[in-house]
mmCIF file of C-alpha atoms in Angstrom:
data_model
loop_
_atom_site.group_PDB
_atom_site.id
_atom_site.type_symbol
_atom_site.label_atom_id
_atom_site.label_comp_id
_atom_site.label_asym_id
_atom_site.label_seq_id
_atom_site.Cartn_x
_atom_site.Cartn_y
_atom_site.Cartn_z
ATOM 1 C CA MET A 897 96.185 108.781 97.748
ATOM 2 C CA ASN A 898 97.754 106.406 100.273
ATOM 3 C CA VAL A 899 96.762 102.827 101.002
ATOM 4 C CA SER A 900 95.077 102.492 104.390
ATOM 5 C CA VAL A 901 95.326 99.278 106.402
ATOM 6 C CA PRO A 902 93.543 96.919 106.562
ATOM 7 C CA PHE A 903 92.087 96.882 103.068
ATOM 8 C CA LEU A 904 89.911 94.509 101.057
ATOM 9 C CA PHE A 905 90.367 93.662 97.386
ATOM 10 C CA VAL A 906 87.035 92.839 95.720
ATOM 11 C CA ASN A 907 87.969 91.370 92.357
ATOM 12 C CA PRO A 908 85.045 90.109 90.236
ATOM 13 C CA LYS A 909 87.367 89.891 87.179
ATOM 14 C CA SER A 910 85.102 89.419 84.149
ATOM 15 C CA TYR A 911 82.434 87.387 85.951
ATOM 16 C CA LEU A 912 80.435 90.551 86.598
ATOM 17 C CA TYR A 913 79.821 93.481 84.242
ATOM 18 C CA GLY A 914 77.242 96.174 83.610
ATOM 19 C CA GLU A 915 74.391 96.304 86.136
ATOM 20 C CA GLU A 916 75.643 93.345 88.181
ATOM 21 C CA SER A 917 79.043 94.922 88.583
ATOM 22 C CA LEU A 918 77.548 98.296 89.487
ATOM 23 C CA SER A 919 75.228 96.707 92.051
ATOM 24 C CA LEU A 920 78.104 95.075 93.916
ATOM 25 C CA ALA A 921 80.191 98.245 93.625
ATOM 26 C CA LEU A 922 77.401 100.261 95.273
ATOM 27 C CA ALA A 923 77.213 97.730 98.115
ATOM 28 C CA CYS A 924 80.998 97.912 98.573
ATOM 29 C CA ASP A 925 80.817 101.709 98.583
ATOM 30 C CA ARG A 926 78.258 101.642 101.403
ATOM 31 C CA ILE A 927 80.304 99.152 103.435
ATOM 32 C CA SER A 928 83.484 101.172 102.947
ATOM 33 C CA LYS A 929 81.725 104.357 104.117
ATOM 34 C CA GLU A 930 80.271 102.674 107.185
ATOM 35 C CA THR A 931 83.414 100.865 108.310
ATOM 36 C CA GLY A 932 86.213 103.126 107.081
ATOM 37 C CA VAL A 933 87.896 100.149 105.395
ATOM 38 C CA MET A 934 89.512 100.868 102.042
ATOM 39 C CA ILE A 935 87.989 98.619 99.374
ATOM 40 C CA PHE A 936 89.635 98.186 95.990
ATOM 41 C CA TYR A 937 86.973 97.253 93.436
ATOM 42 C CA THR A 938 88.024 95.905 90.048
ATOM 43 C CA CYS A 939 85.796 95.983 86.992
ATOM 44 C CA PRO A 940 85.973 95.661 83.190
ATOM 45 C CA TYR A 941 87.368 98.739 81.428
ATOM 46 C CA THR A 942 83.952 99.643 80.019
ATOM 47 C CA ASP A 943 82.468 99.827 83.545
ATOM 48 C CA VAL A 944 85.129 102.071 85.080
ATOM 49 C CA ARG A 945 83.437 105.389 84.309
ATOM 50 C CA THR A 946 79.943 104.263 85.355
ATOM 51 C CA ILE A 947 81.142 102.885 88.661
ATOM 52 C CA ALA A 948 83.396 105.877 89.359
ATOM 53 C CA GLU A 949 80.538 108.320 88.731
ATOM 54 C CA ASN A 950 78.142 106.438 91.017
ATOM 55 C CA THR A 951 80.393 105.769 94.013
ATOM 56 C CA ASP A 952 82.264 107.976 96.465
ATOM 57 C CA THR A 953 84.476 105.821 98.655
ATOM 58 C CA ILE A 954 85.684 102.647 96.939
ATOM 59 C CA VAL A 955 88.907 102.700 94.959
ATOM 60 C CA VAL A 956 87.809 101.941 91.397
ATOM 61 C CA THR A 957 90.526 99.677 90.042
ATOM 62 C CA ALA A 958 91.362 98.802 86.437
ATOM 63 C CA GLN A 959 92.284 95.191 85.785
ATOM 64 C CA ASN A 960 95.342 96.013 83.674
ATOM 65 C CA MET A 961 97.016 98.755 81.636
ATOM 66 C CA ASP A 962 99.925 99.266 79.269
ATOM 67 C CA SER A 963 102.774 101.746 79.523
ATOM 68 C CA LEU A 964 102.263 103.544 76.205
ATOM 69 C CA ASN A 965 101.783 107.297 75.888
ATOM 70 C CA PRO A 966 98.904 108.918 73.978
ATOM 71 C CA GLY A 967 99.315 108.341 70.240
ATOM 72 C CA ARG A 968 99.729 105.139 68.286
ATOM 73 C CA GLY A 969 98.881 101.893 70.066
ATOM 74 C CA MET A 970 95.824 100.185 68.628
ATOM 75 C CA GLY A 971 94.117 97.946 71.196
ATOM 76 C CA ALA A 972 96.417 98.916 74.062
ATOM 77 C CA VAL A 973 95.075 100.171 77.404
ATOM 78 C CA LEU A 974 96.111 103.812 77.741
ATOM 79 C CA PRO A 975 96.849 104.960 81.335
ATOM 80 C CA GLU A 976 95.469 108.470 80.684
ATOM 81 C CA ALA A 977 92.196 106.973 79.425
ATOM 82 C CA LEU A 978 91.767 104.925 82.593
ATOM 83 C CA SER A 979 92.548 107.894 84.807
ATOM 84 C CA ALA A 980 90.144 110.144 82.900
ATOM 85 C CA ALA A 981 87.398 107.521 83.299
ATOM 86 C CA GLY A 982 87.858 107.559 87.082
ATOM 87 C CA ALA A 983 90.204 104.674 87.831
ATOM 88 C CA LYS A 984 92.239 105.345 90.970
ATOM 89 C CA ALA A 985 94.255 102.125 90.947
ATOM 90 C CA VAL A 986 95.386 99.395 88.574
ATOM 91 C CA VAL A 987 96.271 95.705 88.854
ATOM 92 C CA LEU A 988 99.480 94.703 87.082
ATOM 93 C CA ASN A 989 101.134 91.375 86.282
ATOM 94 C CA HIS A 990 98.193 89.165 87.228
ATOM 95 C CA ALA A 991 98.746 85.488 86.400
ATOM 96 C CA GLU A 992 96.143 85.871 83.653
ATOM 97 C CA ASN A 993 97.861 88.954 82.177
ATOM 98 C CA GLN A 994 101.575 88.873 82.943
ATOM 99 C CA LYS A 995 104.213 91.456 82.012
ATOM 100 C CA ASN A 996 107.963 91.334 81.573
ATOM 101 C CA LEU A 997 110.073 93.252 84.076
ATOM 102 C CA SER A 998 110.774 96.316 81.931
ATOM 103 C CA GLU A 999 107.106 96.757 80.986
ATOM 104 C CA LEU A 1000 106.033 96.256 84.599
ATOM 105 C CA PHE A 1001 108.460 98.905 85.824
ATOM 106 C CA ALA A 1002 107.285 101.309 83.118
ATOM 107 C CA CYS A 1003 103.635 100.730 84.059
ATOM 108 C CA ILE A 1004 104.315 101.365 87.751
ATOM 109 C CA ASN A 1005 105.990 104.668 86.884
ATOM 110 C CA ARG A 1006 103.215 105.719 84.477
ATOM 111 C CA ALA A 1007 100.585 104.993 87.110
ATOM 112 C CA ARG A 1008 102.518 106.941 89.730
ATOM 113 C CA ASP A 1009 102.767 109.949 87.403
ATOM 114 C CA LEU A 1010 98.966 109.905 87.050
ATOM 115 C CA GLY A 1011 98.311 109.496 90.784
ATOM 116 C CA MET A 1012 97.051 105.917 90.434
ATOM 117 C CA LEU A 1013 97.825 103.233 93.017
ATOM 118 C CA THR A 1014 99.468 100.039 91.774
ATOM 119 C CA ILE A 1015 98.650 96.502 92.876
ATOM 120 C CA VAL A 1016 101.316 94.195 91.468
ATOM 121 C CA CYS A 1017 100.923 90.419 91.495
ATOM 122 C CA ALA A 1018 103.779 88.027 92.261
ATOM 123 C CA ASP A 1019 103.828 84.238 92.290
ATOM 124 C CA SER A 1020 106.204 83.592 95.193
ATOM 125 C CA THR A 1021 108.113 85.227 98.013
ATOM 126 C CA THR A 1022 111.215 85.419 95.799
ATOM 127 C CA GLU A 1023 109.317 87.153 92.993
ATOM 128 C CA SER A 1024 107.602 89.422 95.531
ATOM 129 C CA LYS A 1025 110.976 90.602 96.824
ATOM 130 C CA ALA A 1026 112.064 91.459 93.289
ATOM 131 C CA VAL A 1027 108.818 93.352 92.652
ATOM 132 C CA ALA A 1028 109.245 95.249 95.943
ATOM 133 C CA GLU A 1029 112.374 96.834 94.488
ATOM 134 C CA LEU A 1030 110.187 98.448 91.784
ATOM 135 C CA GLY A 1031 108.226 100.456 94.334
ATOM 136 C CA PRO A 1032 104.557 99.437 93.855
ATOM 137 C CA ASP A 1033 101.957 100.452 96.409
ATOM 138 C CA VAL A 1034 100.690 96.917 97.041
ATOM 139 C CA ILE A 1035 102.128 93.491 96.289
ATOM 140 C CA LEU A 1036 99.588 90.731 95.870
ATOM 141 C CA SER A 1037 101.765 87.751 96.711
ATOM 142 C CA GLU A 1038 99.974 84.537 95.858
ATOM 143 C CA PRO A 1039 101.041 81.138 94.561
ATOM 144 C CA THR A 1040 99.313 80.972 91.176
ATOM 145 C CA ALA A 1041 98.469 77.306 91.709
ATOM 146 C CA LEU A 1042 96.087 78.250 94.543
ATOM 147 C CA ILE A 1043 94.047 80.815 92.616
ATOM 148 C CA GLY A 1044 90.409 79.752 92.470
ATOM 149 C CA THR A 1045 91.015 76.503 94.373
ATOM 150 C CA GLY A 1046 89.594 77.559 97.729
ATOM 151 C CA GLN A 1047 92.879 76.389 99.284
ATOM 152 C CA THR A 1048 94.872 79.031 101.101
ATOM 153 C CA ALA A 1049 98.610 79.215 101.676
ATOM 154 C CA ASP A 1050 99.671 78.118 105.147
ATOM 155 C CA VAL A 1051 100.456 80.501 107.983
ATOM 156 C CA SER A 1052 104.212 80.217 107.525
ATOM 157 C CA TYR A 1053 103.902 81.466 103.930
ATOM 158 C CA THR A 1054 102.076 84.606 105.071
ATOM 159 C CA ILE A 1055 104.504 85.336 107.886
ATOM 160 C CA ASP A 1056 107.635 84.710 105.804
ATOM 161 C CA CYS A 1057 106.287 86.616 102.817
ATOM 162 C CA VAL A 1058 105.405 89.729 104.812
ATOM 163 C CA LYS A 1059 108.723 89.686 106.648
ATOM 164 C CA GLU A 1060 110.835 89.313 103.514
ATOM 165 C CA ILE A 1061 108.936 91.888 101.437
ATOM 166 C CA LYS A 1062 109.052 94.480 104.226
ATOM 167 C CA ALA A 1063 112.796 93.871 104.597
ATOM 168 C CA VAL A 1064 113.219 94.960 100.974
ATOM 169 C CA ASN A 1065 110.692 97.807 100.993
ATOM 170 C CA PRO A 1066 109.024 98.680 104.311
ATOM 171 C CA ALA A 1067 106.626 101.092 102.585
ATOM 172 C CA VAL A 1068 104.966 98.520 100.343
ATOM 173 C CA LYS A 1069 101.716 96.954 101.529
ATOM 174 C CA VAL A 1070 101.351 93.174 101.337
ATOM 175 C CA MET A 1071 98.176 91.377 100.288
ATOM 176 C CA ILE A 1072 97.581 87.619 100.483
ATOM 177 C CA ALA A 1073 94.494 86.535 98.547
ATOM 178 C CA SER A 1074 94.978 83.216 96.753
ATOM 179 C CA GLY A 1075 92.303 80.682 97.650
ATOM 180 C CA ILE A 1076 90.520 83.144 99.948
ATOM 181 C CA THR A 1077 86.839 82.229 100.199
ATOM 182 C CA THR A 1078 85.469 83.338 103.569
ATOM 183 C CA GLY A 1079 85.902 85.919 106.256
ATOM 184 C CA GLU A 1080 87.776 83.335 108.298
ATOM 185 C CA ASP A 1081 90.332 83.018 105.494
ATOM 186 C CA CYS A 1082 90.765 86.802 105.451
ATOM 187 C CA TYR A 1083 91.172 86.852 109.215
ATOM 188 C CA LYS A 1084 93.934 84.256 109.070
ATOM 189 C CA VAL A 1085 96.172 86.134 106.644
ATOM 190 C CA VAL A 1086 95.670 89.581 108.202
ATOM 191 C CA VAL A 1087 96.111 88.424 111.792
ATOM 192 C CA ASN A 1088 99.423 86.916 110.710
ATOM 193 C CA GLY A 1089 100.767 90.142 109.270
ATOM 194 C CA ALA A 1090 99.246 90.815 105.843
ATOM 195 C CA ASP A 1091 97.989 94.364 105.272
ATOM 196 C CA GLY A 1092 94.953 93.220 103.317
ATOM 197 C CA SER A 1093 93.198 90.363 101.606
ATOM 198 C CA GLY A 1094 90.587 89.799 98.939
ATOM 199 C CA SER A 1095 88.727 87.355 96.779
ATOM 200 C CA THR A 1096 87.068 86.620 93.458
ATOM 201 C CA SER A 1097 85.145 83.336 93.606
ATOM 202 C CA GLY A 1098 84.502 83.605 97.346
ATOM 203 C CA ILE A 1099 82.496 86.764 96.669
ATOM 204 C CA VAL A 1100 81.084 86.105 93.202
ATOM 205 C CA ASN A 1101 79.793 82.638 94.152
ATOM 206 C CA ALA A 1102 78.521 83.561 97.619
ATOM 207 C CA PRO A 1103 74.768 83.244 98.326
ATOM 208 C CA SER A 1104 74.896 86.962 99.137
ATOM 209 C CA ARG A 1105 77.789 88.859 97.552
ATOM 210 C CA GLU A 1106 77.112 91.901 99.683
ATOM 211 C CA GLY A 1107 76.931 89.715 102.784
ATOM 212 C CA ARG A 1108 80.249 88.070 101.977
ATOM 213 C CA VAL A 1109 81.964 91.455 101.556
ATOM 214 C CA GLU A 1110 80.524 92.534 104.941
ATOM 215 C CA GLU A 1111 81.819 89.314 106.497
ATOM 216 C CA MET A 1112 85.296 89.829 105.075
ATOM 217 C CA VAL A 1113 85.492 93.457 106.131
ATOM 218 C CA GLN A 1114 84.488 92.611 109.702
ATOM 219 C CA ALA A 1115 87.010 89.757 109.708
ATOM 220 C CA ILE A 1116 89.970 91.918 108.718
ATOM 221 C CA LEU A 1117 88.977 94.584 111.237
ATOM 222 C CA LYS A 1118 88.863 91.931 113.966
ATOM 223 C CA ALA A 1119 92.211 90.569 112.776
ATOM 224 C CA MET A 1120 93.848 93.982 113.091
ATOM 225 C CA GLU A 1121 92.366 94.407 116.558
ATOM 226 C CA ASP A 1122 93.568 90.975 117.682
ATOM 227 C CA ARG A 1123 97.083 91.307 116.361
ATOM 228 C CA GLU A 1124 97.527 94.513 118.356
ATOM 229 C CA LYS A 1125 96.446 92.874 121.624
ATOM 230 C CA PRO A 1126 99.167 92.237 124.174
ATOM 231 C CA VAL A 1127 99.365 88.608 125.270
ATOM 232 C CA VAL A 1128 100.658 88.241 128.835
ATOM 233 C CA LEU A 1129 103.059 85.407 129.424
ATOM 234 C CA SER A 1130 102.528 84.244 132.983
ATOM 235 C CA GLY A 1131 106.080 83.251 133.564
ATOM 236 C CA ASN A 1132 109.347 84.261 135.067
ATOM 237 C CA GLU A 1133 109.969 87.352 137.035
ATOM 238 C CA SER A 1134 109.556 89.881 134.234
ATOM 239 C CA HIS A 1135 106.056 88.760 133.208
ATOM 240 C CA GLU A 1136 106.686 90.161 129.752
ATOM 241 C CA SER A 1137 103.889 91.256 127.472
ATOM 242 C CA VAL A 1138 104.209 90.598 123.764
ATOM 243 C CA SER A 1139 102.153 91.800 120.846
ATOM 244 C CA SER A 1140 100.988 88.818 118.832
ATOM 245 C CA PRO A 1141 98.811 87.947 115.844
ATOM 246 C CA VAL A 1142 96.315 85.652 117.564
ATOM 247 C CA GLN A 1143 92.654 85.024 118.004
ATOM 248 C CA GLN A 1144 91.350 84.218 121.458
ATOM 249 C CA PRO A 1145 90.649 80.550 122.109
ATOM 250 C CA ILE A 1146 87.165 79.100 122.309
ATOM 251 C CA VAL A 1147 86.807 78.023 125.937
ATOM 252 C CA ASN A 1148 84.511 75.080 126.627
ATOM 253 C CA ASN A 1149 82.680 74.201 129.840
ATOM 254 C CA LEU A 1150 84.739 71.205 130.882
ATOM 255 C CA SER A 1151 85.107 71.039 134.653
ATOM 256 C CA LYS A 1152 88.866 70.927 134.821
ATOM 257 C CA ASN A 1153 91.688 69.991 137.152
ATOM 258 C CA GLY A 1154 94.395 71.288 134.869
ATOM 259 C CA ALA A 1155 95.064 73.404 131.823
ATOM 260 C CA VAL A 1156 97.785 73.322 129.198
ATOM 261 C CA TYR A 1157 98.749 76.626 127.578
ATOM 262 C CA ALA A 1158 100.041 77.099 124.054
ATOM 263 C CA PRO A 1159 103.838 76.810 124.080
ATOM 264 C CA LEU A 1160 104.226 78.644 120.753
ATOM 265 C CA PHE A 1161 102.800 81.324 118.497
ATOM 266 C CA GLY A 1162 101.103 79.669 115.538
ATOM 267 C CA GLU A 1163 98.168 77.931 113.906
ATOM 268 C CA VAL A 1164 96.317 75.087 115.618
ATOM 269 C CA ILE A 1165 96.297 71.770 113.748
ATOM 270 C CA SER A 1166 94.415 68.601 114.632
ATOM 271 C CA LEU A 1167 96.706 65.881 115.947
ATOM 272 C CA ALA A 1168 95.207 63.547 113.341
ATOM 273 C CA ASN A 1169 96.744 65.738 110.614
ATOM 274 C CA VAL A 1170 100.300 65.454 111.921
ATOM 275 C CA PRO A 1171 102.398 63.590 109.319
ATOM 276 C CA ALA A 1172 103.835 61.170 111.879
ATOM 277 C CA GLU A 1173 101.810 58.008 112.494
ATOM 278 C CA GLU A 1174 102.928 57.479 116.084
ATOM 279 C CA ILE A 1175 101.662 60.964 116.976
ATOM 280 C CA ALA A 1176 98.588 61.150 114.722
ATOM 281 C CA SER A 1177 97.327 57.782 115.980
ATOM 282 C CA GLY A 1178 97.318 58.977 119.595
ATOM 283 C CA ALA A 1179 99.791 56.267 120.594
ATOM 284 C CA MET A 1180 101.978 58.862 122.326
ATOM 285 C CA GLY A 1181 99.046 60.495 124.113
ATOM 286 C CA ASP A 1182 96.225 62.962 123.573
ATOM 287 C CA GLY A 1183 96.992 66.518 122.546
ATOM 288 C CA ILE A 1184 97.130 69.068 119.811
ATOM 289 C CA ALA A 1185 99.587 70.319 117.188
ATOM 290 C CA ILE A 1186 100.669 73.829 116.228
ATOM 291 C CA LEU A 1187 102.282 75.129 113.043
ATOM 292 C CA PRO A 1188 104.750 77.613 114.550
ATOM 293 C CA ALA A 1189 104.960 81.228 113.479
ATOM 294 C CA LYS A 1190 108.065 81.859 115.563
ATOM 295 C CA GLY A 1191 111.022 79.756 116.694
ATOM 296 C CA GLU A 1192 110.383 79.990 120.419
ATOM 297 C CA VAL A 1193 108.921 77.434 122.836
ATOM 298 C CA TYR A 1194 107.414 78.499 126.170
ATOM 299 C CA ALA A 1195 106.395 76.439 129.189
ATOM 300 C CA PRO A 1196 102.779 75.279 128.835
ATOM 301 C CA CYS A 1197 102.275 74.976 132.608
ATOM 302 C CA ASP A 1198 103.957 75.224 135.983
ATOM 303 C CA GLY A 1199 106.092 72.179 136.698
ATOM 304 C CA ILE A 1200 109.470 70.471 136.591
ATOM 305 C CA VAL A 1201 111.501 69.709 133.470
ATOM 306 C CA ALA A 1202 111.469 65.900 133.260
ATOM 307 C CA THR A 1203 113.547 65.566 130.113
ATOM 308 C CA VAL A 1204 115.362 67.558 127.459
ATOM 309 C CA PHE A 1205 116.195 65.419 124.427
ATOM 310 C CA THR A 1206 119.904 65.310 123.666
ATOM 311 C CA THR A 1207 119.067 66.566 120.167
ATOM 312 C CA GLY A 1208 117.302 69.573 121.711
ATOM 313 C CA HIS A 1209 114.106 69.242 119.660
ATOM 314 C CA ALA A 1210 111.795 68.077 122.476
ATOM 315 C CA VAL A 1211 111.153 68.930 126.112
ATOM 316 C CA GLY A 1212 109.101 67.034 128.685
ATOM 317 C CA ILE A 1213 107.501 68.706 131.695
ATOM 318 C CA ASN A 1214 105.764 67.128 134.673
ATOM 319 C CA SER A 1215 103.048 69.605 135.592
ATOM 320 C CA ASP A 1216 102.112 70.465 139.158
ATOM 321 C CA ASN A 1217 98.697 68.903 138.436
ATOM 322 C CA GLY A 1218 100.125 65.520 137.474
ATOM 323 C CA ALA A 1219 100.153 65.742 133.674
ATOM 324 C CA GLU A 1220 103.249 64.615 131.804
ATOM 325 C CA ILE A 1221 103.522 66.990 128.850
ATOM 326 C CA LEU A 1222 105.801 66.515 125.868
ATOM 327 C CA ILE A 1223 106.536 69.317 123.399
ATOM 328 C CA HIS A 1224 108.013 67.821 120.235
ATOM 329 C CA VAL A 1225 109.198 70.357 117.649
ATOM 330 C CA GLY A 1226 109.043 69.365 113.994
ATOM 331 C CA ILE A 1227 108.759 66.124 112.045
ATOM 332 C CA ASP A 1228 111.901 63.973 111.911
ATOM 333 C CA THR A 1229 113.904 66.781 113.529
ATOM 334 C CA VAL A 1230 115.929 64.134 115.362
ATOM 335 C CA LYS A 1231 117.874 63.817 112.092
ATOM 336 C CA LEU A 1232 119.360 67.282 112.683
ATOM 337 C CA SER A 1233 121.289 65.966 115.703
ATOM 338 C CA GLY A 1234 120.649 69.205 117.579
ATOM 339 C CA GLU A 1235 121.500 71.615 114.771
ATOM 340 C CA GLY A 1236 119.295 74.706 114.980
ATOM 341 C CA PHE A 1237 117.989 73.992 118.501
ATOM 342 C CA GLU A 1238 118.921 75.913 121.651
ATOM 343 C CA PRO A 1239 117.435 74.482 124.875
ATOM 344 C CA LEU A 1240 117.347 77.072 127.662
ATOM 345 C CA VAL A 1241 116.461 74.707 130.517
ATOM 346 C CA LYS A 1242 117.824 71.405 131.815
ATOM 347 C CA GLU A 1243 116.355 68.329 133.460
ATOM 348 C CA GLY A 1244 115.228 69.049 137.023
ATOM 349 C CA ASP A 1245 114.614 72.778 136.524
ATOM 350 C CA THR A 1246 111.432 74.251 137.990
ATOM 351 C CA VAL A 1247 109.556 76.319 135.426
ATOM 352 C CA LYS A 1248 106.546 78.621 135.375
ATOM 353 C CA ALA A 1249 103.948 78.800 132.616
ATOM 354 C CA GLY A 1250 105.153 81.210 129.944
ATOM 355 C CA GLN A 1251 108.857 80.771 130.702
ATOM 356 C CA LEU A 1252 111.015 80.500 127.564
ATOM 357 C CA LEU A 1253 112.229 76.895 127.252
ATOM 358 C CA MET A 1254 113.838 76.692 123.844
ATOM 359 C CA LYS A 1255 114.697 78.564 120.672
ATOM 360 C CA PHE A 1256 114.904 76.950 117.251
ATOM 361 C CA ASP A 1257 115.856 78.104 113.772
ATOM 362 C CA MET A 1258 112.724 78.211 111.580
ATOM 363 C CA ALA A 1259 114.776 79.189 108.523
ATOM 364 C CA LEU A 1260 117.043 76.171 108.948
ATOM 365 C CA LEU A 1261 114.076 73.786 109.100
ATOM 366 C CA LYS A 1262 112.631 75.392 105.985
ATOM 367 C CA SER A 1263 115.928 75.159 104.106
ATOM 368 C CA LYS A 1264 116.155 71.458 104.910
ATOM 369 C CA LEU A 1265 112.493 70.891 103.948
ATOM 370 C CA ILE A 1266 111.632 69.764 107.477
ATOM 371 C CA SER A 1267 108.115 70.475 108.709
ATOM 372 C CA PRO A 1268 108.125 72.587 111.906
ATOM 373 C CA ILE A 1269 104.725 71.231 113.043
ATOM 374 C CA THR A 1270 104.987 70.922 116.821
ATOM 375 C CA SER A 1271 103.023 68.389 118.860
ATOM 376 C CA VAL A 1272 101.901 69.123 122.420
ATOM 377 C CA LEU A 1273 101.027 65.808 124.063
ATOM 378 C CA ILE A 1274 99.816 64.633 127.458
ATOM 379 C CA THR A 1275 101.748 61.392 127.407
ATOM 380 C CA ASN A 1276 99.993 59.969 130.492
ATOM 381 C CA SER A 1277 96.509 60.911 129.273
ATOM 382 C CA GLU A 1278 95.284 57.437 130.244
ATOM 383 C CA ASN A 1279 95.573 58.581 133.868
ATOM 384 C CA PHE A 1280 92.860 61.171 133.373
ATOM 385 C CA GLU A 1281 89.123 60.815 133.024
ATOM 386 C CA GLN A 1282 89.042 63.277 130.156
ATOM 387 C CA VAL A 1283 91.344 65.388 127.999
ATOM 388 C CA GLU A 1284 89.615 68.054 125.944
ATOM 389 C CA ILE A 1285 90.773 70.541 123.338
ATOM 390 C CA ALA A 1286 90.058 74.139 124.367
ATOM 391 C CA VAL A 1287 90.525 75.898 121.020
ATOM 392 C CA GLY A 1288 88.383 75.809 117.913
ATOM 393 C CA GLY A 1289 91.178 76.254 115.394
ATOM 394 C CA GLY A 1290 92.829 79.470 114.257
ATOM 395 C CA ASN A 1291 95.888 81.023 115.866
ATOM 396 C CA VAL A 1292 97.166 80.863 119.414
ATOM 397 C CA ALA A 1293 99.920 82.423 121.489
ATOM 398 C CA PRO A 1294 101.639 81.540 124.758
ATOM 399 C CA GLY A 1295 99.098 82.168 127.515
ATOM 400 C CA ASN A 1296 96.131 80.862 125.497
ATOM 401 C CA THR A 1297 94.622 77.647 126.892
ATOM 402 C CA ILE A 1298 94.764 74.796 124.369
ATOM 403 C CA LEU A 1299 93.950 71.701 126.475
ATOM 404 C CA TYR A 1300 91.997 70.867 129.626
ATOM 405 C CA TYR A 1301 92.283 67.638 131.616
ATOM 406 C CA LYS A 1302 90.587 66.172 134.670
#
């Protein structure tokens, strides 16, 4: 059996058992049949056989196992017993049931010999890379501190984690699930590169467990569809198309004189949440912020480059419609004195929306513990009757409208 993408991990742990567990398993089986999405369903050991015998499509998943062979081993979880009961996959090294490296490797090999898929948990990107060397089918990479909190890891964690795990083992599938509560949470991690997502409390505590699973399945399907869409950069002569993990913006009905397009790939953040008072207060103008997923800055409009900071971390453009737009990359990036920034335009240049303006080193910012949050500001917003945000959160890419002004 191979893991199909995208997949959903329904993990009731020990909150559900017996009839309640079977009821949700049957609902998951129906949803999996109807949508074609692979659903891993975990259950207590004593429910494995019942659920396996009453379902056809879900991947019945044991919550743990040990590496022993048949024989002595009182109280241990025998791989052959799980397989005989109908388990097709197993979770290993969960934060609530951790294993040392040698035992983990032995369990992965025992599961493989029995034709069972392995989902191995890791607490960080570094640990995930080490686990990838062991050859599991899926790595569930989640900061343990976020489990059950309803708080998800930020976009940069998902992107970096997927990239670094795949660099070690391209065959392994990556799941991000810590703090996942809603379909929107699932969408966010899958659209940014994860192969699957899942939840415990988000499903178990939902008003309708079946409804929440449906919501999550539809969300990850939409995420896969959106991340395959080409986004056209209306820019220089090549008019390149790029494939990007984005959702389309929510367009409002503002009668507009001008539009500002996203200058980066990334996650939209309210300006009020930018950790820089002069920006968050609106003193530098109205606008929006983006947590970048990629170290590239594109022109947000047609216009003329008014300024390029000597430190390279900010560019100002006077748009053809009269807006003065500042793109400021990172928080306190001026301290880098230009290190890691590569401006590709100079003051006085004429640019087209979508033209590449700057490259910057995301890894360098991360290594120096500098936030890459980028502010996109209309610094002369007082000259306009109205400036309005055109996106309702989520992820954007160059070419998506983020601001309107009139």
